JSON list of C-alpha atoms in Angstrom, two decimals:
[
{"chain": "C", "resi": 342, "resn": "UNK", "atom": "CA", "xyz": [2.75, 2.18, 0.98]},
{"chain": "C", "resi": 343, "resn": "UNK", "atom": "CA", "xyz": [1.37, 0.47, 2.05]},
{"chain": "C", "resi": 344, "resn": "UNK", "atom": "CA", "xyz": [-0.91, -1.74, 1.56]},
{"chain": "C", "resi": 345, "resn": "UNK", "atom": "CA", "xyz": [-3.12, -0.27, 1.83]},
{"chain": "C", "resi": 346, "resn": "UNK", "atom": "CA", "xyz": [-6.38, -2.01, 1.04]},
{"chain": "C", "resi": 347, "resn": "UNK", "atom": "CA", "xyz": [-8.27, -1.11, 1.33]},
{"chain": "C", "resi": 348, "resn": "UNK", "atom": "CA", "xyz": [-11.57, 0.25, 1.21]},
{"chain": "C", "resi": 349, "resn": "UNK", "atom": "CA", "xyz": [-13.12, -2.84, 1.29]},
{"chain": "C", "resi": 350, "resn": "UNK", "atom": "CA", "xyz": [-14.32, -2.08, 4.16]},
{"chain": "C", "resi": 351, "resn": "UNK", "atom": "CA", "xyz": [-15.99, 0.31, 2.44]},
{"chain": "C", "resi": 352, "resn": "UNK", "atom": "CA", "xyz": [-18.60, -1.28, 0.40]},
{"chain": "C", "resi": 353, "resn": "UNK", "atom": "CA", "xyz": [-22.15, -1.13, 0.53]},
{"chain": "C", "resi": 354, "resn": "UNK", "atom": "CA", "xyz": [-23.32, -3.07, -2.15]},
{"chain": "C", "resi": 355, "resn": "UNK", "atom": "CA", "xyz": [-26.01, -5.68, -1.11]},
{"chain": "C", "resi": 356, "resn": "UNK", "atom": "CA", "xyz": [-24.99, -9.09, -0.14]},
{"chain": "C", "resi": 357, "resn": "UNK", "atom": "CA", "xyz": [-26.79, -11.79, 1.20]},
{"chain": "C", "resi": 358, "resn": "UNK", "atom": "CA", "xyz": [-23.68, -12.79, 3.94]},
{"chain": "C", "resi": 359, "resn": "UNK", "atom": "CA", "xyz": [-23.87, -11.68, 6.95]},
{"chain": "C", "resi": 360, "resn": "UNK", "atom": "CA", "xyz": [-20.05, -12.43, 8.19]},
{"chain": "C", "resi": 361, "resn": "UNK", "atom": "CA", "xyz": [-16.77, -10.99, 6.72]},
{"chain": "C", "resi": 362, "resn": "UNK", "atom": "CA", "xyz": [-15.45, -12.50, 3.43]},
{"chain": "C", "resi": 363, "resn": "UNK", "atom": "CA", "xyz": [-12.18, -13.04, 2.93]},
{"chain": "C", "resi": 364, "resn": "UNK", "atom": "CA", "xyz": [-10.33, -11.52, -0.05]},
{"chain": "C", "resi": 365, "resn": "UNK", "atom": "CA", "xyz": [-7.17, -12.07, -0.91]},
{"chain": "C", "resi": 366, "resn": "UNK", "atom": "CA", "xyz": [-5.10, -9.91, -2.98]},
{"chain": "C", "resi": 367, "resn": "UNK", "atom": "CA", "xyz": [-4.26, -10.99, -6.48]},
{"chain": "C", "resi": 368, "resn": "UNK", "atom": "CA", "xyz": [-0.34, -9.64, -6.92]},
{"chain": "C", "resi": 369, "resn": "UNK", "atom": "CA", "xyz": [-0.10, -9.41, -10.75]},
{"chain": "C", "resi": 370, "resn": "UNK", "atom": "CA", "xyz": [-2.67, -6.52, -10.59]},
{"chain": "C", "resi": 371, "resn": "UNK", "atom": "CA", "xyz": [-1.43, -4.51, -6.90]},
{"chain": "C", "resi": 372, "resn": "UNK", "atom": "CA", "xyz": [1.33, -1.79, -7.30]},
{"chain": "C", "resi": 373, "resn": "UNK", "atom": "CA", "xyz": [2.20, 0.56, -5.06]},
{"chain": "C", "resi": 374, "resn": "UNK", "atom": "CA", "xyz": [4.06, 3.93, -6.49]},
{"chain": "C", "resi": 375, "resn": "UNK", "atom": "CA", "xyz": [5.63, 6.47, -4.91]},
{"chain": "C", "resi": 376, "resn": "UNK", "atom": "CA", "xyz": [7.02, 9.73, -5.74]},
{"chain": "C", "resi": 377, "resn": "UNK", "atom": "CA", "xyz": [9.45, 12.26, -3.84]},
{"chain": "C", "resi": 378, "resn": "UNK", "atom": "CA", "xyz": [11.02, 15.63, -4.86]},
{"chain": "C", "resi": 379, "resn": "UNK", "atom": "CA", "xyz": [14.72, 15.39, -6.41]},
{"chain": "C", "resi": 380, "resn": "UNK", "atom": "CA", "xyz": [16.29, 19.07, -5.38]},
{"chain": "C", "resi": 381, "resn": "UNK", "atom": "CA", "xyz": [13.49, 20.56, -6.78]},
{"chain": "C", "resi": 382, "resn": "UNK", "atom": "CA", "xyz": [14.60, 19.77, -10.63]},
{"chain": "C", "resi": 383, "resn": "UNK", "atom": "CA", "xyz": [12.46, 16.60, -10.73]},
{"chain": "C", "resi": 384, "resn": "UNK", "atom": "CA", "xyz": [10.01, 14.46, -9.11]},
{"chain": "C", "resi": 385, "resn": "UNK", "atom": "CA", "xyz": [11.79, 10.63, -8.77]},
{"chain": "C", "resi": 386, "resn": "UNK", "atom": "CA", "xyz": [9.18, 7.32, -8.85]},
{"chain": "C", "resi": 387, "resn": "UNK", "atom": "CA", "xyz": [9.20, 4.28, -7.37]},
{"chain": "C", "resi": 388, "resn": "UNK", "atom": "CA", "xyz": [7.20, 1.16, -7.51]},
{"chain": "C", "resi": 389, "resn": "UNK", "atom": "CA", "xyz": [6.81, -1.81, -5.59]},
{"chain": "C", "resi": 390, "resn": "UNK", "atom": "CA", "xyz": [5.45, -5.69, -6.56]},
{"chain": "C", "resi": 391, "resn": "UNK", "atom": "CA", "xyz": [4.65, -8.87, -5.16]},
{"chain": "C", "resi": 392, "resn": "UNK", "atom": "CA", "xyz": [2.53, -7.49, -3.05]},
{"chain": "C", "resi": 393, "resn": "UNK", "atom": "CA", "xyz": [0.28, -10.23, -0.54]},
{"chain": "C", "resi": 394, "resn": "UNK", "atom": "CA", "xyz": [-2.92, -10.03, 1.77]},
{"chain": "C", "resi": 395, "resn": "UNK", "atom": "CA", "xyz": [-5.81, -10.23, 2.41]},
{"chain": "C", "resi": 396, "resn": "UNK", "atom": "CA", "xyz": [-8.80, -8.10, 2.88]},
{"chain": "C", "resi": 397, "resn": "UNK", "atom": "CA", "xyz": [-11.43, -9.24, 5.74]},
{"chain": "C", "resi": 398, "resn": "UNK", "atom": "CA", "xyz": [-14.89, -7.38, 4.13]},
{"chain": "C", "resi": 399, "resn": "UNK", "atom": "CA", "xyz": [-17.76, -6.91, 6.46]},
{"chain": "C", "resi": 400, "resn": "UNK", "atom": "CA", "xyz": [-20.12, -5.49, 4.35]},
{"chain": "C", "resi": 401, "resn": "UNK", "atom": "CA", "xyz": [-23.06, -5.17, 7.06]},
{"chain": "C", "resi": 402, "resn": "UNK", "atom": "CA", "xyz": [-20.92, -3.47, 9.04]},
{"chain": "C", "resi": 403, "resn": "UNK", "atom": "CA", "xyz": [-17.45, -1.89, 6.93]},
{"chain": "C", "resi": 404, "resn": "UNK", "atom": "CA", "xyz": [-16.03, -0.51, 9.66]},
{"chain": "C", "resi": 405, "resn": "UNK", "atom": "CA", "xyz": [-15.33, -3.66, 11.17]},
{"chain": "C", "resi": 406, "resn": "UNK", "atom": "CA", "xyz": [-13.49, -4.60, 8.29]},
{"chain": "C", "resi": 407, "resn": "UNK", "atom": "CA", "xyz": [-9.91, -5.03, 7.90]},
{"chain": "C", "resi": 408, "resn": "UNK", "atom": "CA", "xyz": [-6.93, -5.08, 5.70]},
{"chain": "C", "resi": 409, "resn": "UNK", "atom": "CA", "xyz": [-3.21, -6.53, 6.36]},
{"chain": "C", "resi": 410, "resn": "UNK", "atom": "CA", "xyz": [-0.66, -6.75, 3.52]},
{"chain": "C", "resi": 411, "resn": "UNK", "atom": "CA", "xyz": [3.22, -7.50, 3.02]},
{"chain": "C", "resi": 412, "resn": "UNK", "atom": "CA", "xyz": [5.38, -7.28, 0.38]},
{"chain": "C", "resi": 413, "resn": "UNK", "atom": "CA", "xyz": [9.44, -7.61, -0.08]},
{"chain": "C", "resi": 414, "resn": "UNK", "atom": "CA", "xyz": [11.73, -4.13, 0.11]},
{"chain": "C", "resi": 415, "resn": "UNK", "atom": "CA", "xyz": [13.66, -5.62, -2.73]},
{"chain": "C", "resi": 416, "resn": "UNK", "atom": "CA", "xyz": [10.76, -5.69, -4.83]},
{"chain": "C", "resi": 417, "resn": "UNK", "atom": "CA", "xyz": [11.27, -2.33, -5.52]},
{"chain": "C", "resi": 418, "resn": "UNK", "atom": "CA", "xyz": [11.63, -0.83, -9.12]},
{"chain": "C", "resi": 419, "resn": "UNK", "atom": "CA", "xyz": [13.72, 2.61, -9.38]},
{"chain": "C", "resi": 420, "resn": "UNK", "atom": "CA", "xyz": [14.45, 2.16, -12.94]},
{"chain": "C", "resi": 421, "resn": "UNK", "atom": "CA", "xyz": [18.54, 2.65, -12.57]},
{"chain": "C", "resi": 422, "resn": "UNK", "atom": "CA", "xyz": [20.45, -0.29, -10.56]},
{"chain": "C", "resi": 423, "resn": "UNK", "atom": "CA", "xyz": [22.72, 2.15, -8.55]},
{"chain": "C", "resi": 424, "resn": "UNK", "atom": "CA", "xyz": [19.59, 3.95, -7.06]},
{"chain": "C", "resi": 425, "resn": "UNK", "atom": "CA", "xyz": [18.10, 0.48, -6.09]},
{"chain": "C", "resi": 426, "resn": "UNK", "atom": "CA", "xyz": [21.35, -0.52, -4.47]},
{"chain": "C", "resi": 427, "resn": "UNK", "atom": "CA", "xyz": [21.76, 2.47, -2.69]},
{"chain": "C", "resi": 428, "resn": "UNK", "atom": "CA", "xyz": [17.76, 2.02, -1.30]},
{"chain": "C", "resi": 429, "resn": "UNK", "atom": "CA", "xyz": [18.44, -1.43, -0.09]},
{"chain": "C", "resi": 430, "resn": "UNK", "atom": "CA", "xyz": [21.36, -0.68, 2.04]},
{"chain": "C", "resi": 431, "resn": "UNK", "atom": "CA", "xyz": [21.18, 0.67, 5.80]},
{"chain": "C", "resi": 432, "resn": "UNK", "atom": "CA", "xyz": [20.89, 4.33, 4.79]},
{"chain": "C", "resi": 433, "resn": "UNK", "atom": "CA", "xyz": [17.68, 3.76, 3.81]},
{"chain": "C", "resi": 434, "resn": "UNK", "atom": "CA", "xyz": [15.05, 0.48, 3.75]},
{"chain": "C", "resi": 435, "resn": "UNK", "atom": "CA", "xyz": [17.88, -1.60, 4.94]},
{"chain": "C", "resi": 436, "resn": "UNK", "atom": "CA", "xyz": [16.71, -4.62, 3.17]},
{"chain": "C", "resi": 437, "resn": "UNK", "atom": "CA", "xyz": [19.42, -7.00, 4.27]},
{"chain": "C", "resi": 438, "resn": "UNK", "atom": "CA", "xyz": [17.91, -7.01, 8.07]},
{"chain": "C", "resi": 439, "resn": "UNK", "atom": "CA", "xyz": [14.14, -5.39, 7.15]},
{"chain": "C", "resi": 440, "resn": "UNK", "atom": "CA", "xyz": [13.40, -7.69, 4.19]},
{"chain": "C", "resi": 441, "resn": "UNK", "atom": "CA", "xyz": [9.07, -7.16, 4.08]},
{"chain": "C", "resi": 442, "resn": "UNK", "atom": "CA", "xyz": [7.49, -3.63, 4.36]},
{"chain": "C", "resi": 443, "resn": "UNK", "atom": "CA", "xyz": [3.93, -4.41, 5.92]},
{"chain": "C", "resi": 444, "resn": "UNK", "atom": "CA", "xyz": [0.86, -2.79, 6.90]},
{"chain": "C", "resi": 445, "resn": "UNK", "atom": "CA", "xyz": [-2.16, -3.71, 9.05]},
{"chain": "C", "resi": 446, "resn": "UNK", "atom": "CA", "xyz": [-4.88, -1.48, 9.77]},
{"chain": "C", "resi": 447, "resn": "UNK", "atom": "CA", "xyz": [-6.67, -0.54, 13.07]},
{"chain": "C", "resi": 448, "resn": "UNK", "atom": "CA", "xyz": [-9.61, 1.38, 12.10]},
{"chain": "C", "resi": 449, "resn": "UNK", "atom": "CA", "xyz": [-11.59, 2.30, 9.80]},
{"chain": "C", "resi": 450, "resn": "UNK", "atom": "CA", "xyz": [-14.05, 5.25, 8.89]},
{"chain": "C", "resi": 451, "resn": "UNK", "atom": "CA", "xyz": [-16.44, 5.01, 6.36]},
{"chain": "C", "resi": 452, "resn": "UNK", "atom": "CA", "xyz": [-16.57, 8.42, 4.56]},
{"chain": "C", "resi": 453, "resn": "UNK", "atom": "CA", "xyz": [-18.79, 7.71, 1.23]},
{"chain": "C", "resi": 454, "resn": "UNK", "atom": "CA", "xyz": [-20.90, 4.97, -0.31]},
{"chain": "C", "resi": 455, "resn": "UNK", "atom": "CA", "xyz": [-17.16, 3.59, -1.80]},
{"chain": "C", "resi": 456, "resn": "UNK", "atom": "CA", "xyz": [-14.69, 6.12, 0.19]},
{"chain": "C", "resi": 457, "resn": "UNK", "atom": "CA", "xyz": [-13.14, 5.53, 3.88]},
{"chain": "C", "resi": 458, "resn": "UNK", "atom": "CA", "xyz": [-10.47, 6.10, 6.05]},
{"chain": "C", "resi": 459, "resn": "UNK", "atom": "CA", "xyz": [-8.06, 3.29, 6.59]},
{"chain": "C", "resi": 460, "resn": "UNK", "atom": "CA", "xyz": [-5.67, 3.79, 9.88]},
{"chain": "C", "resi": 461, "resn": "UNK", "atom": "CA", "xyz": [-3.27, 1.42, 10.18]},
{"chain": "C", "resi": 462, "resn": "UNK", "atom": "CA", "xyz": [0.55, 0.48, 11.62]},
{"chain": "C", "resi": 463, "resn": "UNK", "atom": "CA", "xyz": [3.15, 0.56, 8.48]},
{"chain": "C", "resi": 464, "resn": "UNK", "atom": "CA", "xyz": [6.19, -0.94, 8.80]},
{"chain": "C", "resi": 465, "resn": "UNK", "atom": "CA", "xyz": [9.41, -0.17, 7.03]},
{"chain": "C", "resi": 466, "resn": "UNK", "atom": "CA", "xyz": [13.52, -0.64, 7.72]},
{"chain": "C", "resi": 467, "resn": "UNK", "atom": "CA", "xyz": [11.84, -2.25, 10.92]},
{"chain": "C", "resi": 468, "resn": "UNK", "atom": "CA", "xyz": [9.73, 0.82, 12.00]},
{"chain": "C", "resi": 469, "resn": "UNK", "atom": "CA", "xyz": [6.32, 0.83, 12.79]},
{"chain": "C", "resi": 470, "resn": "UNK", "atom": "CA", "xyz": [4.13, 4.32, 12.09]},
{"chain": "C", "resi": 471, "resn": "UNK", "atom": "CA", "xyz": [0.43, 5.07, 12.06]},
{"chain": "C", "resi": 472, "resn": "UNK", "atom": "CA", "xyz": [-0.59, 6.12, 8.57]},
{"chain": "C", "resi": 473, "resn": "UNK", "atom": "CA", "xyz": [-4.04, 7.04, 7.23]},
{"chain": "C", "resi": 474, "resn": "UNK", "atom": "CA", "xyz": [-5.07, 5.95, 3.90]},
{"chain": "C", "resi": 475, "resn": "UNK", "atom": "CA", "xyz": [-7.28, 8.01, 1.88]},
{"chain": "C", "resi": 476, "resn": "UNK", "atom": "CA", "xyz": [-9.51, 4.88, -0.18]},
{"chain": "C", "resi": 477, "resn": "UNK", "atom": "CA", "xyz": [-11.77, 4.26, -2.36]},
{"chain": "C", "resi": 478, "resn": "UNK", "atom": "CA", "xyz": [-13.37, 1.10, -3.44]},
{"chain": "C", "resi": 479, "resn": "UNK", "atom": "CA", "xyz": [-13.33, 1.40, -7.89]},
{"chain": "C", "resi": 480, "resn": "UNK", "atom": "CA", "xyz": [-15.57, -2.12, -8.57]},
{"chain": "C", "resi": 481, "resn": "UNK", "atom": "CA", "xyz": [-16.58, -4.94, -7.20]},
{"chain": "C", "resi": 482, "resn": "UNK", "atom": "CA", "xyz": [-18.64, -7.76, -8.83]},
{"chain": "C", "resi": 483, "resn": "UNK", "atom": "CA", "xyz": [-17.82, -11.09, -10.66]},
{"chain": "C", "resi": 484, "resn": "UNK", "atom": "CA", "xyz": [-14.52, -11.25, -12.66]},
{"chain": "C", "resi": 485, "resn": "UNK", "atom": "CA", "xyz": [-15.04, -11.89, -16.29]},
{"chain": "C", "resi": 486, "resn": "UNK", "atom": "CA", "xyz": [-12.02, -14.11, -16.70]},
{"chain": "C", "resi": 487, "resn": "UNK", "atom": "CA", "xyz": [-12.12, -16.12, -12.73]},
{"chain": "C", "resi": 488, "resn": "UNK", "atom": "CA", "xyz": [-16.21, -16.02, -12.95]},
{"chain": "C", "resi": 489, "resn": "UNK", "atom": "CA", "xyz": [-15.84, -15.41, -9.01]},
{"chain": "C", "resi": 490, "resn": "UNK", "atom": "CA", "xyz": [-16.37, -12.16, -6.76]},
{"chain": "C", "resi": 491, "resn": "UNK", "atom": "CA", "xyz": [-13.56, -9.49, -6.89]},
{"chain": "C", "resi": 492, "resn": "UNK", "atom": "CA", "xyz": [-13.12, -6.38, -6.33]},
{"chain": "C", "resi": 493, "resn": "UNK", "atom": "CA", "xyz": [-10.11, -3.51, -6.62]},
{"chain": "C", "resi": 494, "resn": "UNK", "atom": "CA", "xyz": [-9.26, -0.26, -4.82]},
{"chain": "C", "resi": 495, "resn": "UNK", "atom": "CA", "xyz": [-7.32, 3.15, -4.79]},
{"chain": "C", "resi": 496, "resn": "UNK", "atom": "CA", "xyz": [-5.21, 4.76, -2.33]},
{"chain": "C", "resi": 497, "resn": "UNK", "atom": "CA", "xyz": [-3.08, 7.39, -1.47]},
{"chain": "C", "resi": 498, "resn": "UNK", "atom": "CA", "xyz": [-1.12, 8.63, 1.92]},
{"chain": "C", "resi": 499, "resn": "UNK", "atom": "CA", "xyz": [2.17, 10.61, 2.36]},
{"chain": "C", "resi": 500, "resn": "UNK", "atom": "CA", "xyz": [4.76, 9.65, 4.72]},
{"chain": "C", "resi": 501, "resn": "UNK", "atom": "CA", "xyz": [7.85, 11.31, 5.62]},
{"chain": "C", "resi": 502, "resn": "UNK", "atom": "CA", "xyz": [11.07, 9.41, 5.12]},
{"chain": "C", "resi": 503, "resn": "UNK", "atom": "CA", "xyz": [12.98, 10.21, 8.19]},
{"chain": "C", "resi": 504, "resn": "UNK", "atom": "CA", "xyz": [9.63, 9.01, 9.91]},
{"chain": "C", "resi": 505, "resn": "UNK", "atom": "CA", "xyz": [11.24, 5.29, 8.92]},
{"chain": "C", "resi": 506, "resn": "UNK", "atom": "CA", "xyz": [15.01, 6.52, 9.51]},
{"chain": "C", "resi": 507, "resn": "UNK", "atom": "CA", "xyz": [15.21, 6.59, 5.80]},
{"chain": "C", "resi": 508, "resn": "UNK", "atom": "CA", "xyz": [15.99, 10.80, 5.53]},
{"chain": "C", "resi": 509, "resn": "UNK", "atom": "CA", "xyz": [19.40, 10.73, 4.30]},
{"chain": "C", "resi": 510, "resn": "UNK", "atom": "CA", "xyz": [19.63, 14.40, 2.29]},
{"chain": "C", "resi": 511, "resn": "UNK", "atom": "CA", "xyz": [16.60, 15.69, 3.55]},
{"chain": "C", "resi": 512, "resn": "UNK", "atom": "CA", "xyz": [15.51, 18.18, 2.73]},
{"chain": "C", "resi": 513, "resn": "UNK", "atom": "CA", "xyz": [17.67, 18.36, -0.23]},
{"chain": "C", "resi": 514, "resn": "UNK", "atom": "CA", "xyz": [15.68, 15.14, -1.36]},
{"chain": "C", "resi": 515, "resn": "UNK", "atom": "CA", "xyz": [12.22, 15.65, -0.56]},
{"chain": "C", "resi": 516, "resn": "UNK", "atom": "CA", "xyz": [11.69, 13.92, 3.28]},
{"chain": "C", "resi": 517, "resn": "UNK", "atom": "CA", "xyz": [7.92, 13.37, 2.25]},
{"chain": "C", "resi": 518, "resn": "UNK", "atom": "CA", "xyz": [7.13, 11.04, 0.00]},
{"chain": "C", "resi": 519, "resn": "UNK", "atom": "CA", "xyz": [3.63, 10.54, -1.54]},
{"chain": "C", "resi": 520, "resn": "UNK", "atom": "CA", "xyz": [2.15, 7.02, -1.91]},
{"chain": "C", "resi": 521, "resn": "UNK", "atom": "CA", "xyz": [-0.53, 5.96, -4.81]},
{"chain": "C", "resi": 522, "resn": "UNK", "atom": "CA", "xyz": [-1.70, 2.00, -4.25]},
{"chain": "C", "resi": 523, "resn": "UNK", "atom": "CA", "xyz": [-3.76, 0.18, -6.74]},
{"chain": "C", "resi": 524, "resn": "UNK", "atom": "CA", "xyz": [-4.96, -3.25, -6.11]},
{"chain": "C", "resi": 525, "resn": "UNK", "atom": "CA", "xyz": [-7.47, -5.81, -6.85]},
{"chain": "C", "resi": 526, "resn": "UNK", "atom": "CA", "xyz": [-8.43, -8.84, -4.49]},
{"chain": "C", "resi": 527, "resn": "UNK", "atom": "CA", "xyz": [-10.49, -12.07, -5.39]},
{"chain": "C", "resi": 528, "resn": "UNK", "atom": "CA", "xyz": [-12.79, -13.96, -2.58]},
{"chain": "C", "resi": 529, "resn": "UNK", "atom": "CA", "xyz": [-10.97, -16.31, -0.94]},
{"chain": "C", "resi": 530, "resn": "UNK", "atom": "CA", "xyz": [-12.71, -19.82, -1.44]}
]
């Protein structure tokens, strides 16, 4: 899930700054959706919203960069009420103690001229794991509609469920769960 975020760090387009910017994440446009095998009959989605943070961009140096985002477990969208219920309660994000799923990172590796390796400590149902985020930076320019810098980024990662204390029917229910994150940030003024 998280976050996420991304490759910003991974730019290389010229700038004429030579100290991080500051994005911040614009949460109309982030999702985060995730998808885990149902007894092998189906594959069951998720999605989160309201997702918040920021992106520190150095572009001189992207691997100094760094990404840190939150959003709330109840935010969640499983498309059938019972199913959300069930997720919020202790057997699985806990929601009621663990309200915010967050993730910062603590490295990162560029890989391509818009591709990296984000490594970072994800937090869910009050667990912290490393996780590696496979990113890529899609644009980055002026925004036709805020006429001010933005940019937006892919992501994917798997994590296993019990990982989080979250692997109630594993492995009837699929323990690993694979994570697609799609946001867009705006330069903080």
């Amino acid at each position: 899930m998280k976050s996420l975020i991304l490759a910003a760090a991974l730019s290389t387009a010229a700038t004429m700054s030579f100290a991080a910017d500051t994005y911040t994440l614009d949460p109309s446009h982030s999702q985060i959706v995730f998808q885990y095998d149902h007894l092998g009959y189906s594959t069951t989605y998720g999605m989160f919203s309201g997702i918040e943070g920021e992106i520190s961009l150095d572009q001189e140096d992207p691997a100094k960069s760094s990404v840190s985002v939150s959003f709330p477990a109840n935010s969640l969208i499983t498309g059938w009420q019972p199913r959300f219920d069930h997720l919020m309660t202790s057997d699985f994000f806990g929601a009621d103690e663990n309200d915010t799923v967050t993730f910062k990172s603590t490295s990162i590796e560029v890989t391509g001229e818009d591709t990296g390796k984000i490594t970072g400590d994800l937090t869910i149902n009050g667990i912290t794991k490393p996780v590696v985020l496979d990113a890529e930076m899609t644009q980055m320019g002026d925004h036709p509609q805020a006429g001010k810098p933005w940019a937006g980024f892919n992501a994917t990662t798997s994590v296993l469920r019990s990982d989080f204390d979250m692997g109630m029917f594993a492995p009837y229910v699929g323990d690993e769960v694979d994570i697609m994150i799609s946001i867009e940030a705006m330069k903080a003024d």
